[in-house]
């Protein structure tokens, strides 16, 4: 694939010789990328959660290329994405019992398109290469307008993990994808900044009681209301610890190079920062103390995120990357609030700081 030098100069430096072409989300470019997917090429694209690194599920070489580009172990399953209205039951998934089908229908009606991945028994058309050899598959229908248009034009499910190198921070900007994978994939499609900012909530429908495998913007309470039965919050359930196949379940994940510490406002007041430090907070008490620290220590920087779990999630990954861009040796991140709506942020910070 040729390099578009005009675009390359816009996005700055990446580690190896640039390879990817960064494309604006025009209808013609979306069409071009859909064709590339169908022909077996890799395309990174925006979703409302994070950017995904896509390959058509029926293009074995391209799917293998995802694992290679990311440096991801081949037994870690991928999520398959499709546009609204796609007929998953046409051989891509199957239902083992009617309750499962009812749960699937209720949840997709309520939350699709959107940041919810459902794990179901895989159908015969879904290659086991996509599922890491498991007999279940994670499927999702994103709400981002560019993702919807791309998936609709491709017409086939697209396997897409987050478009970062394995274990690193997920990308929420096209430039982040260029920086991490620009030397190893041909196409990066740009688009509006992901509204959610952390990966989708993953819910397994394999057992009678739906289980959250990864917390995200859609909470256990919201799921429970739609299903008419309680769903256990992620922190309470030990589900993740028991499932080594979920790569986000690895202790250390979503990590920048800077050391991440999660700290309360009180803790920050007693902290003596050594080395260049980025303080990231959302509450007044924390930010006041961070500002006081900055006046005493010239190597301290402060970043204020919005004052709600959704705003913190939206800016979380870009802020962790910013710490590396600023050559910080550490990030002092304000401890997330209490309550289910903070579970997604709390989970990502726990892994970033492990
Ligand atoms: O928001 C998202 O879900 C993003 C965007 C691009 O859609 N994708 C994403 O993919 O986060 P990835 O590969 O980074 O994370 C997928 C997670 C992994 O932890 C994987 O183990 C889990 O989904 N997963 C996929 N299929 C599964 C299955 N059959 N059983 C259990 N976990 C599964
Ligand atoms: Mg990921």
Short mmCIF file of C-alpha atoms and ligand atoms in Angstrom, two decimals:
data_model
loop_
_atom_site.label_atom_id
_atom_site.label_comp_id
_atom_site.label_asym_id
_atom_site.label_seq_id
_atom_site.Cartn_x
_atom_site.Cartn_y
_atom_site.Cartn_z
CA UNK A 1 0.00 0.00 0.00
CA UNK A 2 1.30 3.47 -0.78
CA UNK A 3 1.82 6.13 1.83
CA UNK A 4 -0.11 9.33 1.61
CA UNK A 5 2.66 11.76 2.52
CA UNK A 6 0.31 14.73 2.86
CA UNK A 7 -1.66 12.88 5.52
CA UNK A 8 1.47 11.42 7.05
CA UNK A 9 2.91 14.85 7.74
CA UNK A 10 -0.34 15.87 9.46
CA UNK A 11 -0.24 13.09 12.04
CA UNK A 12 3.36 13.46 13.17
CA UNK A 13 5.96 10.82 13.84
CA UNK A 14 5.51 7.07 14.38
CA UNK A 15 8.18 4.60 15.28
CA UNK A 16 8.90 2.83 11.98
CA UNK A 17 8.52 3.92 8.38
CA UNK A 18 4.88 4.94 7.91
CA UNK A 19 2.75 2.50 6.02
CA UNK A 20 -0.84 3.36 6.79
CA UNK A 21 -2.91 5.88 4.91
CA UNK A 22 -5.13 8.02 7.12
CA UNK A 23 -8.45 8.68 5.43
CA UNK A 24 -11.14 11.20 6.34
CA UNK A 25 -14.61 9.69 6.72
CA UNK A 26 -16.05 10.75 3.37
CA UNK A 27 -18.60 8.43 1.72
CA UNK A 28 -16.01 7.55 -0.95
CA UNK A 29 -13.36 6.67 1.65
CA UNK A 30 -15.83 4.60 3.68
CA UNK A 31 -16.70 2.72 0.50
CA UNK A 32 -13.00 2.26 -0.26
CA UNK A 33 -12.33 0.88 3.22
CA UNK A 34 -15.33 -1.47 3.04
CA UNK A 35 -13.92 -2.84 -0.20
CA UNK A 36 -10.50 -3.22 1.40
CA UNK A 37 -12.10 -5.25 4.24
CA UNK A 38 -13.97 -7.50 1.82
CA UNK A 39 -10.74 -8.02 -0.17
CA UNK A 40 -8.90 -9.15 2.95
CA UNK A 41 -7.11 -6.03 4.13
CA UNK A 42 -6.95 -4.56 7.63
CA UNK A 43 -8.79 -1.30 8.33
CA UNK A 44 -8.73 0.60 11.61
CA UNK A 45 -11.95 2.55 12.20
CA UNK A 46 -13.65 4.61 14.92
CA UNK A 47 -16.44 3.31 17.12
CA UNK A 48 -18.25 5.07 19.96
CA UNK A 49 -16.01 3.21 22.46
CA UNK A 50 -12.47 3.07 21.01
CA UNK A 51 -10.93 2.61 17.55
CA UNK A 52 -11.05 -0.98 16.31
CA UNK A 53 -8.63 -2.87 14.07
CA UNK A 54 -10.92 -4.61 11.61
CA UNK A 55 -10.74 -7.66 9.36
CA UNK A 56 -13.65 -9.40 7.63
CA UNK A 57 -14.29 -12.58 9.66
CA UNK A 58 -14.18 -14.77 6.53
CA UNK A 59 -10.72 -13.51 5.47
CA UNK A 60 -8.44 -15.87 7.37
CA UNK A 61 -5.19 -14.13 6.45
CA UNK A 62 -6.51 -10.75 7.46
CA UNK A 63 -7.79 -12.13 10.79
CA UNK A 64 -4.35 -13.66 11.37
CA UNK A 65 -2.94 -10.21 10.54
CA UNK A 66 -4.88 -8.69 13.46
CA UNK A 67 -3.09 -10.94 15.94
CA UNK A 68 0.24 -10.24 14.25
CA UNK A 69 -0.18 -6.45 14.12
CA UNK A 70 -1.25 -6.27 17.76
CA UNK A 71 1.18 -8.87 19.06
CA UNK A 72 -1.83 -10.59 20.60
CA UNK A 73 -1.88 -14.32 21.51
CA UNK A 74 -3.95 -16.32 18.99
CA UNK A 75 -6.19 -17.82 21.67
CA UNK A 76 -7.63 -14.45 22.71
CA UNK A 77 -11.07 -14.18 21.10
CA UNK A 78 -12.07 -11.20 18.96
CA UNK A 79 -15.39 -9.37 18.93
CA UNK A 80 -17.34 -9.54 15.64
CA UNK A 81 -19.05 -6.30 14.61
CA UNK A 82 -21.91 -5.68 12.18
CA UNK A 83 -24.33 -2.92 11.23
CA UNK A 84 -27.83 -2.53 12.72
CA UNK A 85 -30.27 -5.01 11.28
CA UNK A 86 -27.60 -7.60 10.47
CA UNK A 87 -29.04 -11.11 10.76
CA UNK A 88 -26.68 -12.75 13.25
CA UNK A 89 -28.96 -15.75 13.64
CA UNK A 90 -28.28 -16.64 9.98
CA UNK A 91 -25.48 -19.04 10.96
CA UNK A 92 -23.15 -16.63 12.81
CA UNK A 93 -24.52 -17.35 16.28
CA UNK A 94 -26.95 -19.93 17.56
CA UNK A 95 -29.27 -20.18 20.52
CA UNK A 96 -29.12 -23.15 22.86
CA UNK A 97 -32.48 -22.38 24.49
CA UNK A 98 -35.35 -19.93 24.16
CA UNK A 99 -34.40 -17.92 27.26
CA UNK A 100 -31.07 -17.12 25.63
CA UNK A 101 -32.83 -15.93 22.51
CA UNK A 102 -35.25 -13.80 24.54
CA UNK A 103 -32.39 -12.23 26.48
CA UNK A 104 -30.54 -11.52 23.24
CA UNK A 105 -33.62 -9.92 21.69
CA UNK A 106 -34.39 -7.79 24.76
CA UNK A 107 -30.82 -6.53 25.14
CA UNK A 108 -30.24 -5.79 21.48
CA UNK A 109 -33.58 -3.95 21.25
CA UNK A 110 -32.63 -1.80 24.23
CA UNK A 111 -28.90 -1.18 23.66
CA UNK A 112 -28.00 -1.74 20.00
CA UNK A 113 -26.53 0.04 18.24
CA UNK A 114 -24.33 0.85 21.23
CA UNK A 115 -21.50 -0.12 23.58
CA UNK A 116 -22.69 -3.62 24.47
CA UNK A 117 -21.02 -6.89 23.41
CA UNK A 118 -22.97 -10.11 23.84
CA UNK A 119 -21.29 -13.50 24.14
CA UNK A 120 -23.37 -16.33 22.63
CA UNK A 121 -22.79 -19.82 21.25
CA UNK A 122 -21.08 -19.46 17.89
CA UNK A 123 -22.80 -20.55 14.69
CA UNK A 124 -21.16 -22.66 12.00
CA UNK A 125 -20.41 -19.66 9.76
CA UNK A 126 -18.29 -17.96 12.42
CA UNK A 127 -14.68 -19.13 11.96
CA UNK A 128 -13.12 -20.44 15.17
CA UNK A 129 -10.06 -18.37 14.31
CA UNK A 130 -12.14 -15.34 15.33
CA UNK A 131 -13.23 -16.90 18.62
CA UNK A 132 -9.76 -18.04 19.67
CA UNK A 133 -10.94 -21.63 19.35
CA UNK A 134 -13.88 -21.18 21.73
CA UNK A 135 -17.37 -22.33 20.84
CA UNK A 136 -18.81 -18.95 21.81
CA UNK A 137 -18.48 -15.57 20.10
CA UNK A 138 -18.69 -11.94 21.23
CA UNK A 139 -20.81 -9.81 18.90
CA UNK A 140 -21.49 -6.10 18.83
CA UNK A 141 -23.25 -3.46 16.78
CA UNK A 142 -21.55 -0.08 17.24
CA UNK A 143 -23.46 3.22 17.13
CA UNK A 144 -20.69 5.43 15.71
CA UNK A 145 -21.90 6.76 12.36
CA UNK A 146 -18.64 5.88 10.54
CA UNK A 147 -18.58 2.36 11.99
CA UNK A 148 -22.22 1.85 11.00
CA UNK A 149 -21.65 3.03 7.43
CA UNK A 150 -18.47 0.97 7.05
CA UNK A 151 -20.04 -2.22 8.44
CA UNK A 152 -23.15 -1.74 6.35
CA UNK A 153 -21.07 -1.37 3.17
CA UNK A 154 -18.88 -4.38 4.08
CA UNK A 155 -21.97 -6.58 4.54
CA UNK A 156 -20.02 -9.22 6.47
CA UNK A 157 -19.13 -9.28 10.21
CA UNK A 158 -15.86 -7.56 10.96
CA UNK A 159 -13.62 -8.85 13.74
CA UNK A 160 -12.16 -5.85 15.55
CA UNK A 161 -10.17 -5.68 18.75
CA UNK A 162 -9.08 -2.28 19.99
CA UNK A 163 -6.48 -0.88 17.56
CA UNK A 164 -3.55 -0.82 19.96
CA UNK A 165 -0.59 -3.08 20.58
CA UNK A 166 -1.34 -5.85 23.03
CA UNK A 167 -1.49 -4.66 26.65
CA UNK A 168 -1.29 -0.98 25.72
CA UNK A 169 -3.80 1.83 26.05
CA UNK A 170 -6.74 1.63 23.64
CA UNK A 171 -6.82 4.39 21.01
CA UNK A 172 -9.52 7.05 21.03
CA UNK A 173 -8.01 9.18 18.24
CA UNK A 174 -6.88 8.23 14.71
CA UNK A 175 -3.43 9.68 15.49
CA UNK A 176 -3.08 7.18 18.34
CA UNK A 177 -3.73 4.33 15.89
CA UNK A 178 -1.19 5.78 13.47
CA UNK A 179 1.38 6.02 16.25
CA UNK A 180 0.92 2.40 17.37
CA UNK A 181 0.05 0.52 14.21
CA UNK A 182 0.83 2.95 11.37
CA UNK A 183 3.88 0.93 10.43
CA UNK A 184 1.97 -2.34 10.06
CA UNK A 185 -1.52 -1.79 8.63
CA UNK A 186 -2.65 -0.22 5.35
CA UNK A 187 -5.73 1.85 6.27
CA UNK A 188 -6.88 4.06 9.15
CA UNK A 189 -10.31 5.63 8.81
CA UNK A 190 -10.86 8.78 10.86
CA UNK A 191 -14.13 10.02 12.38
CA UNK A 192 -15.66 11.85 15.33
CA UNK A 193 -14.02 11.28 18.70
CA UNK A 194 -15.52 8.23 20.48
CA UNK A 195 -18.27 9.44 22.82
CA UNK A 196 -17.88 6.61 25.34
CA UNK A 197 -14.09 6.34 25.45
CA UNK A 198 -13.74 2.92 27.12
CA UNK A 199 -14.46 -0.48 25.63
CA UNK A 200 -17.95 -1.96 25.47
CA UNK A 201 -19.61 -3.72 28.37
CA UNK A 202 -19.28 -7.47 27.68
CA UNK A 203 -22.16 -9.67 28.83
CA UNK A 204 -22.12 -13.43 28.57
CA UNK A 205 -25.48 -15.03 27.78
CA UNK A 206 -24.02 -18.54 27.94
CA UNK A 207 -25.51 -19.32 31.34
CA UNK A 208 -29.10 -18.80 32.52
CA UNK A 209 -28.05 -15.70 34.49
CA UNK A 210 -26.33 -13.13 32.29
CA UNK A 211 -22.85 -12.26 33.54
CA UNK A 212 -20.77 -9.14 33.04
CA UNK A 213 -17.29 -10.12 31.80
CA UNK A 214 -16.05 -6.56 31.32
CA UNK A 215 -17.68 -3.43 32.78
CA UNK A 216 -18.39 -0.47 30.52
CA UNK A 217 -20.81 2.39 30.01
CA UNK A 218 -23.87 0.12 30.17
CA UNK A 219 -24.29 -0.87 33.81
CA UNK A 220 -25.58 -3.98 35.58
CA UNK A 221 -28.61 -2.02 36.74
CA UNK A 222 -29.51 -0.97 33.19
CA UNK A 223 -29.12 -4.56 32.02
CA UNK A 224 -31.19 -5.87 34.92
CA UNK A 225 -34.02 -3.44 34.20
CA UNK A 226 -34.28 -4.62 30.61
CA UNK A 227 -34.01 -8.31 31.49
CA UNK A 228 -36.43 -8.09 34.41
CA UNK A 229 -33.95 -9.90 36.66
CA UNK A 230 -31.02 -8.64 38.71
CA UNK A 231 -27.60 -8.70 37.05
CA UNK A 232 -24.66 -8.71 39.39
CA UNK A 233 -22.37 -5.67 39.19
CA UNK A 234 -18.91 -6.40 37.90
CA UNK A 235 -16.93 -5.61 41.02
CA UNK A 236 -19.12 -7.91 43.11
CA UNK A 237 -18.88 -10.81 40.69
CA UNK A 238 -15.63 -12.70 40.45
CA UNK A 239 -16.38 -13.46 36.80
CA UNK A 240 -13.41 -11.71 35.28
CA UNK A 241 -10.78 -13.25 37.55
CA UNK A 242 -12.03 -16.68 36.57
CA UNK A 243 -11.89 -16.12 32.84
CA UNK A 244 -8.35 -16.07 31.49
CA UNK A 245 -9.65 -15.83 27.89
CA UNK A 246 -10.69 -12.23 28.42
CA UNK A 247 -7.54 -10.31 27.60
CA UNK A 248 -8.79 -7.31 29.56
CA UNK A 249 -8.78 -9.66 32.54
CA UNK A 250 -5.02 -9.78 32.61
CA UNK A 251 -3.82 -7.88 35.64
CA UNK A 252 -1.64 -5.48 33.68
CA UNK A 253 -3.45 -4.00 30.69
CA UNK A 254 -4.33 -0.61 29.23
CA UNK A 255 -0.93 0.64 30.44
CA UNK A 256 1.00 3.73 29.42
CA UNK A 257 4.78 3.81 29.96
CA UNK A 258 4.35 6.23 32.88
CA UNK A 259 3.61 4.57 36.21
CA UNK A 260 -0.07 5.02 37.09
CA UNK A 261 -1.11 5.43 40.73
CA UNK A 262 -4.70 5.80 41.84
CA UNK A 263 -4.94 8.18 44.78
CA UNK A 264 -7.58 10.00 46.82
CA UNK A 265 -7.72 13.77 47.31
CA UNK A 266 -6.59 13.21 50.88
CA UNK A 267 -3.66 11.05 49.76
CA UNK A 268 -2.62 13.66 47.22
CA UNK A 269 -2.44 16.30 49.96
CA UNK A 270 0.25 14.23 51.68
CA UNK A 271 2.15 13.26 48.54
CA UNK A 272 5.63 14.44 47.62
CA UNK A 273 6.02 13.99 43.86
CA UNK A 274 9.39 12.85 42.53
CA UNK A 275 9.99 13.22 38.79
CA UNK A 276 7.63 14.80 36.29
CA UNK A 277 4.10 14.01 37.39
CA UNK A 278 0.70 14.41 35.78
CA UNK A 279 -2.16 14.77 38.28
CA UNK A 280 -5.51 13.84 36.75
CA UNK A 281 -8.70 14.51 38.63
CA UNK A 282 -12.40 15.25 38.37
CA UNK A 283 -13.40 16.42 41.87
CA UNK A 284 -12.89 19.90 43.34
CA UNK A 285 -10.99 18.71 46.44
CA UNK A 286 -8.50 16.71 44.36
CA UNK A 287 -7.98 19.46 41.80
CA UNK A 288 -7.45 22.13 44.48
CA UNK A 289 -4.75 19.98 46.07
CA UNK A 290 -3.22 19.21 42.69
CA UNK A 291 -2.98 22.94 41.95
CA UNK A 292 -1.33 23.52 45.33
CA UNK A 293 1.17 20.77 44.53
CA UNK A 294 1.92 22.36 41.18
CA UNK A 295 2.75 25.71 42.76
CA UNK A 296 5.29 24.00 45.02
CA UNK A 297 6.73 21.58 42.44
CA UNK A 298 7.48 22.85 38.92
CA UNK A 299 7.52 19.32 37.48
CA UNK A 300 3.85 18.73 38.39
CA UNK A 301 1.16 19.16 35.73
CA UNK A 302 -2.59 19.06 36.26
CA UNK A 303 -5.34 17.80 33.99
CA UNK A 304 -8.99 18.27 34.96
CA UNK A 305 -11.47 15.82 33.48
CA UNK A 306 -15.22 16.36 33.44
CA UNK A 307 -17.04 15.77 36.68
CA UNK A 308 -19.03 12.64 35.74
CA UNK A 309 -18.09 8.99 35.14
CA UNK A 310 -18.98 9.34 31.45
CA UNK A 311 -16.77 12.38 30.94
CA UNK A 312 -13.89 10.76 32.82
CA UNK A 313 -14.26 7.63 30.67
CA UNK A 314 -14.37 9.68 27.47
CA UNK A 315 -11.01 11.30 28.22
CA UNK A 316 -9.35 8.52 30.20
CA UNK A 317 -7.18 6.91 27.52
CA UNK A 318 -6.20 10.15 25.78
CA UNK A 319 -5.04 11.48 29.15
CA UNK A 320 -2.96 8.38 29.91
CA UNK A 321 -1.32 8.76 26.49
CA UNK A 322 -0.75 12.44 27.16
CA UNK A 323 1.36 11.47 30.19
CA UNK A 324 3.71 9.60 27.85
CA UNK A 325 3.70 12.42 25.30
CA UNK A 326 4.74 14.79 28.10
CA UNK A 327 7.44 12.33 29.19
CA UNK A 328 5.94 12.03 32.66
CA UNK A 329 7.35 9.34 34.89
CA UNK A 330 4.08 9.01 36.79
CA UNK A 331 0.36 9.74 36.66
CA UNK A 332 -1.54 10.38 39.87
CA UNK A 333 -5.13 9.61 38.94
CA UNK A 334 -7.97 10.50 41.26
CA UNK A 335 -9.71 7.48 42.72
CA UNK A 336 -13.01 6.84 40.92
CA UNK A 337 -16.25 7.45 42.78
CA UNK A 338 -18.37 4.77 44.39
CA UNK A 339 -21.23 3.18 42.45
CA UNK A 340 -21.81 1.09 39.39
CA UNK A 341 -21.50 3.90 36.92
CA UNK A 342 -17.82 4.20 37.91
CA UNK A 343 -17.05 0.49 37.47
CA UNK A 344 -15.74 0.81 33.90
CA UNK A 345 -13.30 3.58 34.80
CA UNK A 346 -12.29 1.86 38.06
CA UNK A 347 -11.57 -1.39 36.22
CA UNK A 348 -9.39 0.27 33.53
CA UNK A 349 -7.46 2.26 36.14
CA UNK A 350 -6.88 -0.81 38.25
CA UNK A 351 -5.32 -2.58 35.29
CA UNK A 352 -3.36 0.48 34.13
CA UNK A 353 -1.86 0.76 37.62
CA UNK A 354 -1.23 -2.96 38.22
O1 LIG B 1 -15.63 -1.56 22.61
C1 LIG B 1 -15.13 -2.60 22.22
O2 LIG B 1 -15.57 -3.72 22.54
C2 LIG B 1 -13.92 -2.49 21.27
C3 LIG B 1 -14.38 -1.85 19.96
C4 LIG B 1 -13.30 -1.82 18.92
O3 LIG B 1 -15.52 -2.52 19.51
N1 LIG B 1 -13.31 -3.77 21.05
C5 LIG B 1 -12.58 -4.38 22.00
O4 LIG B 1 -11.99 -5.55 21.57
O5 LIG B 1 -12.42 -3.95 23.12
P1 LIG B 1 -10.81 -6.28 22.35
O6 LIG B 1 -10.38 -7.40 21.48
O7 LIG B 1 -9.78 -5.30 22.73
O8 LIG B 1 -11.51 -6.87 23.58
C6 LIG B 1 -12.41 -7.91 23.38
C7 LIG B 1 -12.68 -8.64 24.64
C8 LIG B 1 -11.49 -9.46 25.02
O9 LIG B 1 -11.21 -9.26 26.38
C9 LIG B 1 -11.94 -10.86 24.70
O10 LIG B 1 -11.31 -11.82 25.46
C10 LIG B 1 -13.44 -10.78 24.98
O11 LIG B 1 -13.76 -9.53 24.43
N2 LIG B 1 -14.20 -11.80 24.26
C11 LIG B 1 -14.43 -11.89 22.94
N3 LIG B 1 -15.10 -13.02 22.64
C12 LIG B 1 -15.29 -13.67 23.81
C13 LIG B 1 -15.88 -14.92 24.17
N4 LIG B 1 -16.40 -15.73 23.26
N5 LIG B 1 -15.90 -15.25 25.47
C14 LIG B 1 -15.36 -14.44 26.41
N6 LIG B 1 -14.76 -13.27 26.12
C15 LIG B 1 -14.72 -12.89 24.85
MG1 LIG B 2 -8.31 -4.25 23.73
#
